[in-house]
mmCIF file of C-alpha atoms in Angstrom:
data_model
loop_
_atom_site.group_PDB
_atom_site.id
_atom_site.type_symbol
_atom_site.label_atom_id
_atom_site.label_comp_id
_atom_site.label_asym_id
_atom_site.label_seq_id
_atom_site.Cartn_x
_atom_site.Cartn_y
_atom_site.Cartn_z
ATOM 1 C CA ILE A 51 119.083 73.203 117.798
ATOM 2 C CA ALA A 52 119.320 70.398 120.351
ATOM 3 C CA CYS A 53 123.128 70.571 120.387
ATOM 4 C CA SER A 54 123.036 74.314 120.905
ATOM 5 C CA LEU A 55 120.643 73.946 123.829
ATOM 6 C CA VAL A 56 122.812 71.327 125.505
ATOM 7 C CA ALA A 57 125.978 73.384 125.029
ATOM 8 C CA LEU A 58 124.409 76.425 126.632
ATOM 9 C CA VAL A 59 122.535 74.787 129.489
ATOM 10 C CA TRP A 60 125.000 76.216 132.018
ATOM 11 C CA VAL A 61 123.542 79.653 131.428
ATOM 12 C CA MET A 62 120.170 78.469 132.670
ATOM 13 C CA SER A 63 121.715 76.850 135.716
ATOM 14 C CA ALA A 64 123.523 80.025 136.653
ATOM 15 C CA ALA A 65 120.373 82.076 136.282
ATOM 16 C CA ALA A 66 118.382 79.777 138.536
ATOM 17 C CA GLY A 67 120.772 80.255 141.455
ATOM 18 C CA ILE A 68 120.620 84.052 141.713
ATOM 19 C CA SER A 69 118.796 85.678 144.610
ATOM 20 C CA GLN A 70 115.671 87.669 143.831
ATOM 21 C CA SER A 71 115.971 89.741 147.004
ATOM 22 C CA GLN A 72 117.619 92.643 145.148
ATOM 23 C CA LEU A 73 114.501 93.394 143.110
ATOM 24 C CA GLY A 74 110.986 94.466 143.953
ATOM 25 C CA TYR A 75 108.091 96.062 142.136
ATOM 26 C CA GLU A 76 105.088 98.317 142.632
ATOM 27 C CA VAL A 77 101.823 98.197 140.685
ATOM 28 C CA GLN A 78 99.643 101.157 139.769
ATOM 29 C CA GLN A 79 96.403 101.269 137.795
ATOM 30 C CA LEU A 80 96.671 104.180 135.345
ATOM 31 C CA THR A 81 93.196 104.303 133.785
ATOM 32 C CA PHE A 82 89.703 103.588 135.096
ATOM 33 C CA GLY A 83 86.211 102.725 133.858
ATOM 34 C CA PRO A 84 83.500 102.835 132.867
ATOM 35 C CA ALA A 85 85.246 103.225 129.485
ATOM 36 C CA HIS A 86 87.954 100.763 128.427
ATOM 37 C CA HIS A 87 91.535 101.969 127.927
ATOM 38 C CA PHE A 88 94.426 100.182 126.252
ATOM 39 C CA TYR A 89 97.505 100.793 124.139
ATOM 40 C CA GLY A 90 97.799 97.545 122.218
ATOM 41 C CA TYR A 91 100.556 95.577 120.610
ATOM 42 C CA ILE A 92 103.843 94.625 122.298
ATOM 43 C CA GLY A 93 106.510 96.913 123.687
ATOM 44 C CA HIS A 94 109.240 95.510 121.490
ATOM 45 C CA VAL A 95 111.431 97.285 118.919
ATOM 46 C CA GLY A 96 111.203 100.522 120.885
ATOM 47 C CA ASN A 97 107.421 100.691 120.825
ATOM 48 C CA SER A 98 106.032 102.401 123.907
ATOM 49 C CA PRO A 99 103.061 104.505 125.041
ATOM 50 C CA TYR A 100 105.473 106.713 127.036
ATOM 51 C CA SER A 101 106.692 109.993 125.565
ATOM 52 C CA ALA A 102 110.440 110.606 125.721
ATOM 53 C CA ASP A 103 110.088 113.256 128.446
ATOM 54 C CA GLY A 104 107.979 110.864 130.524
ATOM 55 C CA ARG A 105 105.090 113.285 130.868
ATOM 56 C CA HIS A 106 102.529 111.622 128.632
ATOM 57 C CA LEU A 107 101.223 108.216 127.691
ATOM 58 C CA ILE A 108 98.988 107.662 124.680
ATOM 59 C CA ALA A 109 96.042 105.277 124.811
ATOM 60 C CA LEU A 110 92.806 104.298 123.119
ATOM 61 C CA ARG A 111 89.467 104.724 124.885
ATOM 62 C CA THR A 112 86.447 102.676 123.819
ATOM 63 C CA THR A 113 82.931 101.957 125.041
ATOM 64 C CA PHE A 114 83.061 98.215 124.301
ATOM 65 C CA GLN A 115 85.455 95.254 124.405
ATOM 66 C CA ASP A 116 83.100 92.373 123.596
ATOM 67 C CA ARG A 117 83.243 92.582 119.778
ATOM 68 C CA MET A 118 85.521 93.643 116.962
ATOM 69 C CA PRO A 119 85.073 97.238 115.799
ATOM 70 C CA GLY A 120 83.063 97.944 112.679
ATOM 71 C CA PRO A 121 83.959 100.540 110.034
ATOM 72 C CA GLN A 122 82.130 103.313 111.886
ATOM 73 C CA ASP A 123 83.302 102.438 115.403
ATOM 74 C CA ALA A 124 85.749 105.185 116.279
ATOM 75 C CA ALA A 125 88.008 104.860 119.300
ATOM 76 C CA ASP A 126 89.097 107.959 121.177
ATOM 77 C CA ILE A 127 92.821 108.690 121.353
ATOM 78 C CA VAL A 128 93.661 110.124 124.751
ATOM 79 C CA LEU A 129 96.727 111.608 126.397
ATOM 80 C CA LEU A 130 97.438 110.570 129.985
ATOM 81 C CA ASP A 131 99.314 113.259 131.905
ATOM 82 C CA ALA A 132 101.729 111.735 134.437
ATOM 83 C CA THR A 133 102.140 115.127 136.147
ATOM 84 C CA ARG A 134 98.397 115.234 136.892
ATOM 85 C CA LYS A 135 97.768 111.719 138.220
ATOM 86 C CA TYR A 136 97.334 110.433 134.659
ATOM 87 C CA ALA A 137 94.406 112.716 133.923
ATOM 88 C CA GLU A 138 93.150 111.963 130.430
ATOM 89 C CA THR A 139 92.393 114.316 127.571
ATOM 90 C CA LYS A 140 90.847 113.281 124.280
ATOM 91 C CA ILE A 141 92.924 114.631 121.402
ATOM 92 C CA GLU A 142 91.790 112.595 118.378
ATOM 93 C CA GLU A 143 89.880 109.536 117.247
ATOM 94 C CA THR A 144 90.524 106.660 114.865
ATOM 95 C CA ARG A 145 88.623 104.050 112.872
ATOM 96 C CA GLY A 146 91.777 102.030 112.210
ATOM 97 C CA TRP A 147 92.156 99.849 115.305
ATOM 98 C CA ASN A 148 91.489 96.501 116.920
ATOM 99 C CA PRO A 149 91.589 95.219 120.527
ATOM 100 C CA GLN A 150 94.898 93.354 120.225
ATOM 101 C CA GLN A 151 97.098 95.851 118.383
ATOM 102 C CA GLY A 152 95.286 99.093 119.053
ATOM 103 C CA ALA A 153 95.940 101.674 116.321
ATOM 104 C CA MET A 154 99.665 100.877 115.974
ATOM 105 C CA MET A 155 100.572 104.079 117.787
ATOM 106 C CA TYR A 156 104.286 104.935 117.879
ATOM 107 C CA TRP A 157 105.938 108.095 119.146
ATOM 108 C CA ASN A 158 107.886 109.699 116.315
ATOM 109 C CA PRO A 159 111.597 109.048 117.059
ATOM 110 C CA GLU A 160 112.412 112.443 115.529
ATOM 111 C CA GLN A 161 109.986 114.253 117.887
ATOM 112 C CA PRO A 162 109.433 111.678 120.653
ATOM 113 C CA SER A 163 107.837 114.012 123.212
ATOM 114 C CA ARG A 164 105.642 115.829 120.735
ATOM 115 C CA GLN A 165 104.505 113.691 117.795
ATOM 116 C CA PHE A 166 103.175 110.191 117.318
ATOM 117 C CA PHE A 167 101.886 107.996 114.500
ATOM 118 C CA PHE A 168 98.570 106.184 114.491
ATOM 119 C CA ASN A 169 96.490 104.315 111.933
ATOM 120 C CA ASP A 170 93.091 105.460 110.717
ATOM 121 C CA ARG A 171 90.612 104.669 107.967
ATOM 122 C CA ASP A 172 88.507 106.887 105.751
ATOM 123 C CA PRO A 173 84.843 106.436 106.782
ATOM 124 C CA LYS A 174 83.634 106.978 103.203
ATOM 125 C CA THR A 175 86.068 104.801 101.237
ATOM 126 C CA GLY A 176 87.156 102.315 103.909
ATOM 127 C CA LYS A 177 90.779 102.877 102.920
ATOM 128 C CA VAL A 178 93.372 102.731 105.710
ATOM 129 C CA PHE A 179 96.153 105.263 106.164
ATOM 130 C CA THR A 180 98.619 106.528 108.779
ATOM 131 C CA VAL A 181 98.527 109.860 110.617
ATOM 132 C CA LEU A 182 101.344 111.880 112.184
ATOM 133 C CA TYR A 183 99.883 113.929 115.037
ATOM 134 C CA ASP A 184 101.438 116.831 116.985
ATOM 135 C CA ILE A 185 100.272 117.196 120.606
ATOM 136 C CA VAL A 186 101.610 120.761 120.912
ATOM 137 C CA ASP A 187 99.977 122.103 117.750
ATOM 138 C CA LYS A 188 97.008 119.813 118.457
ATOM 139 C CA LYS A 189 96.581 118.749 114.867
ATOM 140 C CA ARG A 190 97.385 116.160 112.232
ATOM 141 C CA VAL A 191 100.571 117.414 110.636
ATOM 142 C CA LYS A 192 100.659 114.741 107.920
ATOM 143 C CA GLU A 193 98.572 111.904 106.533
ATOM 144 C CA PHE A 194 100.141 109.100 104.545
ATOM 145 C CA ARG A 195 97.461 108.057 102.056
ATOM 146 C CA PHE A 196 98.000 105.687 99.140
ATOM 147 C CA ASP A 197 94.624 105.431 97.485
ATOM 148 C CA ALA A 198 95.301 102.714 94.911
ATOM 149 C CA THR A 199 96.988 100.364 97.379
ATOM 150 C CA PRO A 200 96.146 101.623 100.892
ATOM 151 C CA ALA A 201 98.467 100.301 103.602
ATOM 152 C CA ALA A 202 99.246 101.652 107.069
ATOM 153 C CA ASN A 203 101.921 101.602 109.746
ATOM 154 C CA GLY A 204 103.206 98.196 110.787
ATOM 155 C CA GLY A 205 106.308 99.387 112.649
ATOM 156 C CA VAL A 206 108.421 102.538 112.854
ATOM 157 C CA LYS A 207 112.178 102.531 112.239
ATOM 158 C CA GLN A 208 113.685 102.858 115.694
ATOM 159 C CA ASP A 209 115.790 105.950 114.939
ATOM 160 C CA GLY A 210 113.050 107.469 112.799
ATOM 161 C CA GLY A 211 112.626 108.609 109.233
ATOM 162 C CA SER A 212 110.703 105.586 107.903
ATOM 163 C CA PHE A 213 107.987 103.134 108.799
ATOM 164 C CA ALA A 214 106.927 99.761 107.457
ATOM 165 C CA ALA A 215 103.419 99.632 106.006
ATOM 166 C CA ILE A 216 101.123 96.660 105.489
ATOM 167 C CA ASN A 217 97.618 95.941 104.211
ATOM 168 C CA TYR A 218 95.305 95.735 107.243
ATOM 169 C CA ALA A 219 92.288 95.010 105.048
ATOM 170 C CA ARG A 220 93.948 91.817 103.779
ATOM 171 C CA MET A 221 94.761 90.825 107.352
ATOM 172 C CA ALA A 222 91.143 91.422 108.378
ATOM 173 C CA GLN A 223 90.164 88.642 105.970
ATOM 174 C CA LEU A 224 93.063 86.263 106.587
ATOM 175 C CA ARG A 225 93.945 86.931 110.253
ATOM 176 C CA PRO A 226 91.048 88.969 111.740
ATOM 177 C CA VAL A 227 92.641 89.606 115.143
ATOM 178 C CA THR A 228 95.290 91.783 113.478
ATOM 179 C CA GLY A 229 93.146 93.542 110.861
ATOM 180 C CA TYR A 230 90.554 96.280 110.516
ATOM 181 C CA PRO A 231 87.209 94.626 109.669
ATOM 182 C CA ALA A 232 85.562 95.704 106.413
ATOM 183 C CA ALA A 233 88.458 97.913 105.330
ATOM 184 C CA TRP A 234 88.857 98.266 101.548
ATOM 185 C CA ASP A 235 91.106 95.559 100.081
ATOM 186 C CA TRP A 236 92.389 95.696 96.514
ATOM 187 C CA THR A 237 93.862 92.172 96.790
ATOM 188 C CA GLU A 238 90.760 90.189 97.683
ATOM 189 C CA GLY A 239 90.847 86.754 96.055
ATOM 190 C CA VAL A 240 94.506 87.001 94.988
ATOM 191 C CA ASN A 241 96.849 84.530 96.685
ATOM 192 C CA HIS A 242 100.171 86.206 95.857
ATOM 193 C CA PRO A 243 99.579 89.788 94.685
ATOM 194 C CA GLN A 244 102.449 91.573 92.983
ATOM 195 C CA ASP A 245 101.296 94.998 94.204
ATOM 196 C CA ASP A 246 101.021 94.163 97.896
ATOM 197 C CA GLY A 247 103.433 92.966 100.565
ATOM 198 C CA LEU A 248 105.900 94.865 102.711
ATOM 199 C CA PHE A 249 106.131 98.602 102.025
ATOM 200 C CA VAL A 250 108.554 101.165 103.435
ATOM 201 C CA VAL A 251 107.358 104.777 103.739
ATOM 202 C CA ASP A 252 109.704 107.758 103.889
ATOM 203 C CA VAL A 253 108.311 110.099 106.544
ATOM 204 C CA LYS A 254 109.804 113.333 105.215
ATOM 205 C CA SER A 255 108.827 112.954 101.562
ATOM 206 C CA GLY A 256 105.727 110.833 102.088
ATOM 207 C CA THR A 257 106.828 108.496 99.304
ATOM 208 C CA ARG A 258 106.600 104.735 99.524
ATOM 209 C CA LYS A 259 108.342 101.681 98.080
ATOM 210 C CA LEU A 260 107.145 98.084 97.905
ATOM 211 C CA ILE A 261 110.341 96.348 99.023
ATOM 212 C CA VAL A 262 109.052 92.766 98.760
ATOM 213 C CA SER A 263 105.763 91.605 97.255
ATOM 214 C CA PHE A 264 103.749 88.530 98.128
ATOM 215 C CA ARG A 265 104.649 87.210 94.705
ATOM 216 C CA GLN A 266 108.346 87.583 95.555
ATOM 217 C CA MET A 267 107.794 85.823 98.871
ATOM 218 C CA ARG A 268 106.054 82.971 97.082
ATOM 219 C CA ASP A 269 108.832 82.684 94.488
ATOM 220 C CA ALA A 270 111.538 82.701 97.180
ATOM 221 C CA LEU A 271 109.864 79.943 99.186
ATOM 222 C CA ILE A 272 108.039 77.763 96.655
ATOM 223 C CA GLY A 273 110.973 75.384 96.083
ATOM 224 C CA LYS A 274 110.971 74.395 99.730
ATOM 225 C CA TYR A 275 107.227 74.836 100.338
ATOM 226 C CA PRO A 276 105.341 73.807 97.165
ATOM 227 C CA HIS A 277 102.027 73.929 99.038
ATOM 228 C CA LEU A 278 102.259 77.751 99.099
ATOM 229 C CA ASP A 279 101.025 77.895 95.526
ATOM 230 C CA ASP A 280 97.366 77.608 96.532
ATOM 231 C CA ARG A 281 97.602 79.612 99.770
ATOM 232 C CA ALA A 282 96.633 83.243 100.276
ATOM 233 C CA LEU A 283 99.690 84.774 101.944
ATOM 234 C CA PHE A 284 99.719 87.595 104.456
ATOM 235 C CA LEU A 285 102.378 88.978 106.781
ATOM 236 C CA ASN A 286 102.644 90.019 110.418
ATOM 237 C CA HIS A 287 105.083 91.563 112.877
ATOM 238 C CA THR A 288 107.215 93.838 110.706
ATOM 239 C CA LEU A 289 109.980 94.601 113.204
ATOM 240 C CA TRP A 290 112.876 96.999 112.512
ATOM 241 C CA ASN A 291 116.104 96.144 114.295
ATOM 242 C CA ARG A 292 117.762 98.787 116.458
ATOM 243 C CA GLU A 293 120.346 99.720 113.845
ATOM 244 C CA GLY A 294 117.696 100.109 111.130
ATOM 245 C CA ASP A 295 119.361 97.800 108.599
ATOM 246 C CA ARG A 296 117.055 94.757 108.903
ATOM 247 C CA ILE A 297 113.310 94.122 109.065
ATOM 248 C CA PHE A 298 111.980 90.870 110.485
ATOM 249 C CA PHE A 299 108.518 89.571 109.530
ATOM 250 C CA PHE A 300 106.402 86.418 109.271
ATOM 251 C CA VAL A 301 104.979 85.073 106.008
ATOM 252 C CA ARG A 302 101.716 83.425 106.963
ATOM 253 C CA ALA A 303 98.660 81.616 105.585
ATOM 254 C CA ASP A 304 95.760 79.575 106.989
ATOM 255 C CA PHE A 305 96.788 80.674 110.442
ATOM 256 C CA ASN A 306 93.636 79.476 112.179
ATOM 257 C CA ASP A 307 94.034 75.934 110.816
ATOM 258 C CA PRO A 308 96.859 74.125 112.683
ATOM 259 C CA LYS A 309 97.047 71.400 110.015
ATOM 260 C CA ARG A 310 97.523 73.860 107.136
ATOM 261 C CA ARG A 311 99.187 76.766 108.937
ATOM 262 C CA VAL A 312 102.049 78.574 107.217
ATOM 263 C CA ASN A 313 104.293 80.567 109.561
ATOM 264 C CA ILE A 314 107.709 81.346 108.069
ATOM 265 C CA PRO A 315 110.117 83.882 109.635
ATOM 266 C CA MET A 316 112.086 86.058 107.217
ATOM 267 C CA THR A 317 114.405 89.057 107.254
ATOM 268 C CA VAL A 318 115.066 91.652 104.578
ATOM 269 C CA LYS A 319 117.020 94.867 104.212
ATOM 270 C CA PRO A 320 114.928 98.052 103.985
ATOM 271 C CA ASP A 321 115.853 98.419 100.312
ATOM 272 C CA GLY A 322 114.383 94.985 99.556
ATOM 273 C CA SER A 323 117.691 93.161 99.181
ATOM 274 C CA GLU A 324 118.845 90.077 101.097
ATOM 275 C CA LEU A 325 115.443 88.465 101.542
ATOM 276 C CA VAL A 326 116.278 85.478 103.750
ATOM 277 C CA GLU A 327 114.229 82.748 105.383
ATOM 278 C CA GLN A 328 115.278 82.214 108.989
ATOM 279 C CA SER A 329 115.950 78.529 109.586
ATOM 280 C CA ILE A 330 115.090 78.481 113.300
ATOM 281 C CA PHE A 331 111.626 79.462 114.482
ATOM 282 C CA ILE A 332 111.898 81.462 117.716
ATOM 283 C CA GLY A 333 108.234 81.932 118.582
ATOM 284 C CA GLY A 334 105.471 84.197 117.407
ATOM 285 C CA HIS A 335 106.465 87.366 119.271
ATOM 286 C CA PRO A 336 110.250 87.752 119.019
ATOM 287 C CA GLU A 337 112.133 90.911 120.003
ATOM 288 C CA TRP A 338 115.279 92.459 118.526
ATOM 289 C CA ASP A 339 118.330 92.663 120.767
ATOM 290 C CA PHE A 340 121.290 94.553 119.283
ATOM 291 C CA ARG A 341 122.771 94.148 115.796
ATOM 292 C CA SER A 342 121.685 90.882 114.181
ATOM 293 C CA ARG A 343 120.442 89.163 117.334
ATOM 294 C CA MET A 344 116.867 88.501 118.422
ATOM 295 C CA ILE A 345 115.215 87.287 121.622
ATOM 296 C CA GLY A 346 112.677 84.501 121.255
ATOM 297 C CA ARG A 347 111.526 81.067 122.307
ATOM 298 C CA VAL A 348 112.864 77.642 121.397
ATOM 299 C CA LYS A 349 111.135 74.781 123.172
ATOM 300 C CA GLU A 350 110.878 75.730 126.869
ATOM 301 C CA ASN A 351 113.632 78.349 126.814
ATOM 302 C CA LEU A 352 113.951 82.057 126.093
ATOM 303 C CA VAL A 353 116.971 82.323 123.815
ATOM 304 C CA LEU A 354 119.209 84.739 121.951
ATOM 305 C CA TYR A 355 119.283 83.965 118.224
ATOM 306 C CA ASP A 356 121.627 85.400 115.592
ATOM 307 C CA THR A 357 119.768 86.063 112.331
ATOM 308 C CA LEU A 358 122.963 86.231 110.248
ATOM 309 C CA LYS A 359 124.590 83.100 111.643
ATOM 310 C CA GLN A 360 121.140 81.485 111.976
ATOM 311 C CA GLU A 361 122.038 79.843 115.264
ATOM 312 C CA ILE A 362 121.203 80.093 118.944
ATOM 313 C CA VAL A 363 124.034 81.885 120.727
ATOM 314 C CA GLU A 364 122.687 81.990 124.278
ATOM 315 C CA ILE A 365 119.977 80.550 126.498
ATOM 316 C CA ILE A 366 118.613 83.437 128.522
ATOM 317 C CA GLY A 367 116.487 81.297 130.832
ATOM 318 C CA GLY A 368 114.324 78.214 131.103
ATOM 319 C CA PRO A 369 111.016 77.294 132.734
ATOM 320 C CA GLU A 370 112.204 78.097 136.241
ATOM 321 C CA MET A 371 112.548 81.714 135.133
ATOM 322 C CA PHE A 372 109.943 82.073 132.379
ATOM 323 C CA ARG A 373 106.609 80.307 132.722
ATOM 324 C CA ASP A 374 105.868 80.905 129.039
ATOM 325 C CA PRO A 375 108.820 82.057 126.888
ATOM 326 C CA GLU A 376 106.356 82.213 123.976
ATOM 327 C CA GLY A 377 104.657 85.128 125.750
ATOM 328 C CA ASP A 378 105.235 88.772 124.907
ATOM 329 C CA THR A 379 108.846 89.826 125.479
ATOM 330 C CA ALA A 380 110.167 93.394 125.573
ATOM 331 C CA LEU A 381 113.742 94.651 125.962
ATOM 332 C CA SER A 382 114.398 98.041 127.573
ATOM 333 C CA ARG A 383 115.927 100.655 125.309
ATOM 334 C CA ASP A 384 119.311 100.424 127.002
ATOM 335 C CA GLY A 385 119.258 96.634 126.743
ATOM 336 C CA ARG A 386 119.646 96.108 130.497
ATOM 337 C CA TRP A 387 116.197 94.680 131.279
ATOM 338 C CA ILE A 388 113.955 92.017 129.786
ATOM 339 C CA VAL A 389 110.297 91.609 130.706
ATOM 340 C CA ASN A 390 108.351 88.552 129.619
ATOM 341 C CA GLY A 391 104.587 88.404 129.968
ATOM 342 C CA ALA A 392 103.281 84.889 130.529
ATOM 343 C CA PRO A 393 99.571 84.174 130.027
ATOM 344 C CA THR A 394 98.103 81.120 131.752
ATOM 345 C CA GLY A 395 94.375 80.712 131.335
ATOM 346 C CA ALA A 396 92.490 83.572 132.928
ATOM 347 C CA THR A 397 95.591 85.275 134.339
ATOM 348 C CA MET A 398 99.026 86.494 133.326
ATOM 349 C CA HIS A 399 102.160 87.566 135.163
ATOM 350 C CA TYR A 400 105.551 89.075 134.296
ATOM 351 C CA THR A 401 109.144 87.968 134.779
ATOM 352 C CA ILE A 402 111.509 90.935 135.064
ATOM 353 C CA LEU A 403 115.156 90.059 134.356
ATOM 354 C CA ARG A 404 118.264 92.190 134.880
ATOM 355 C CA ARG A 405 120.655 90.946 132.236
ATOM 356 C CA SER A 406 123.909 92.038 133.875
ATOM 357 C CA ASP A 407 123.690 89.478 136.693
ATOM 358 C CA ARG A 408 120.550 87.509 135.721
ATOM 359 C CA THR A 409 118.666 88.595 138.797
ATOM 360 C CA TYR A 410 114.950 88.223 138.208
ATOM 361 C CA ILE A 411 111.607 88.571 139.931
ATOM 362 C CA LYS A 412 108.092 87.447 139.059
ATOM 363 C CA THR A 413 105.057 89.628 139.590
ATOM 364 C CA GLU A 414 101.640 88.748 140.916
ATOM 365 C CA ASP A 415 98.921 87.540 138.541
ATOM 366 C CA PHE A 416 96.677 89.936 136.633
ATOM 367 C CA SER A 417 93.257 89.106 135.220
ATOM 368 C CA ARG A 418 92.239 88.629 131.599
ATOM 369 C CA ALA A 419 89.255 86.402 132.371
ATOM 370 C CA GLY A 420 86.926 86.016 129.417
ATOM 371 C CA TYR A 421 89.497 87.407 126.974
ATOM 372 C CA THR A 422 92.087 84.645 126.885
ATOM 373 C CA GLY A 423 91.894 83.825 123.176
ATOM 374 C CA GLY A 424 90.417 84.738 119.841
ATOM 375 C CA ASP A 425 90.113 88.149 118.250
ATOM 376 C CA LEU A 426 89.303 89.953 121.511
ATOM 377 C CA ARG A 427 92.047 88.499 123.650
ATOM 378 C CA ILE A 428 94.200 90.444 126.069
ATOM 379 C CA ASP A 429 97.869 89.778 125.365
ATOM 380 C CA PRO A 430 100.376 90.610 128.141
ATOM 381 C CA ALA A 431 101.995 93.252 125.861
ATOM 382 C CA PRO A 432 104.474 94.892 128.298
ATOM 383 C CA CYS A 433 105.858 98.264 127.141
ATOM 384 C CA TRP A 434 108.928 99.840 128.777
ATOM 385 C CA ASN A 435 109.267 103.566 129.368
ATOM 386 C CA ARG A 436 112.336 105.359 128.005
ATOM 387 C CA GLU A 437 114.372 105.050 131.220
ATOM 388 C CA GLY A 438 113.726 101.335 131.606
ATOM 389 C CA ASP A 439 112.441 101.556 135.181
ATOM 390 C CA ARG A 440 108.760 100.776 134.551
ATOM 391 C CA PHE A 441 106.457 99.250 131.987
ATOM 392 C CA ALA A 442 102.784 99.565 131.092
ATOM 393 C CA PHE A 443 100.469 96.685 130.196
ATOM 394 C CA PRO A 444 96.749 95.902 129.721
ATOM 395 C CA ALA A 445 94.620 93.857 132.115
ATOM 396 C CA LEU A 446 91.105 93.626 133.488
ATOM 397 C CA ALA A 447 90.348 95.860 136.448
ATOM 398 C CA LYS A 448 88.174 94.730 139.345
ATOM 399 C CA ASP A 449 85.082 96.127 137.608
ATOM 400 C CA GLY A 450 85.757 93.976 134.525
ATOM 401 C CA THR A 451 86.835 96.833 132.274
ATOM 402 C CA ARG A 452 90.028 96.669 130.191
ATOM 403 C CA GLN A 453 92.522 99.150 131.607
ATOM 404 C CA MET A 454 96.174 100.164 131.564
ATOM 405 C CA PHE A 455 98.391 99.261 134.495
ATOM 406 C CA GLU A 456 102.022 99.991 135.304
ATOM 407 C CA VAL A 457 104.736 98.037 137.092
ATOM 408 C CA ARG A 458 107.610 100.083 138.502
ATOM 409 C CA VAL A 459 110.816 98.125 139.041
ATOM 410 C CA VAL A 460 112.365 98.728 142.468
ATOM 411 C CA VAL A 461 116.088 98.002 142.831
ATOM 412 C CA LYS A 462 116.855 97.410 146.485
ATOM 413 C CA LYS A 463 120.060 98.603 148.108
#
């Protein structure tokens, strides 16, 4: 890794010398209190609150932000209408959500101005499932329920047709910030279940396949990591690449204990073949670029990493450009823009980078005071629109409520 960083240091030097005068930005608050509004998760792998036609954004609306939701705490799902000054309309509600990731809402790539996925849970059984909702017909057009082993959306294939599914009840026990508290878990007390892991759901047929189980993960890694035998594994961040032929994810355990933490990056094909440990750790919130390459952090740099070659192929920028490369990074759909959200204590700001000439600009600071860590934290979570000229993000408004904001990128003549 060190050799690669030295060999590519010229890229950082070039980036540092480019004028920022060509770029500007404008900020707009999209939602307002007294209720809290947020989208959740990170705007990577094509995830975005913006519909393809640009008319609507989807968001959650809640009455509290100072505790995790219980089984009966439903959040409203609202549509924000950009043609009517982001007027909001409640269209649904969900009991499958948390403050950091929301309800894992994704516009359906096959109907990206009309349908979106979100997670929910049955109030009687506590079992999680995924919903496909149609905003024109104003109804749930499909529910993906798997009663024996209930798992829900963890990431939609970027060109549609499938989504990854994971066990949010298991995560609620092992990594609460990412789970749904008190959801029904069939794997409780089992370290490496054979009937849980990474699922892939076919949207059209509604069928599902377990492509790699926790037992398979354990068996693939135990030779190198013998301590996994007594650890309860879970997984996070199931990210489809743009071409749909690879899924990236983390195998994790004891995540809240730095001395015992397991945090292993892996990739696998959607059919379950070619399960591979990635030899270089590129941070906790990486983003797919094109083909086999990912954007992530190594030391103080934001880098481009090839998952097939397992090597760093480019340094995108260093500390002069990115205050915290470990922060949330999102790539615009056309690949021309990178935004990196950098949290520092009670505030966060964004670096906006144009890749063609490495021109960049940094925004002002936004507040997340009181929600800087733990299960209720506000992550920067920038989410590009489809055109790549603006992104939405969560922050605290002046009245202390959690709201959605937008930065519009201004390219100066």
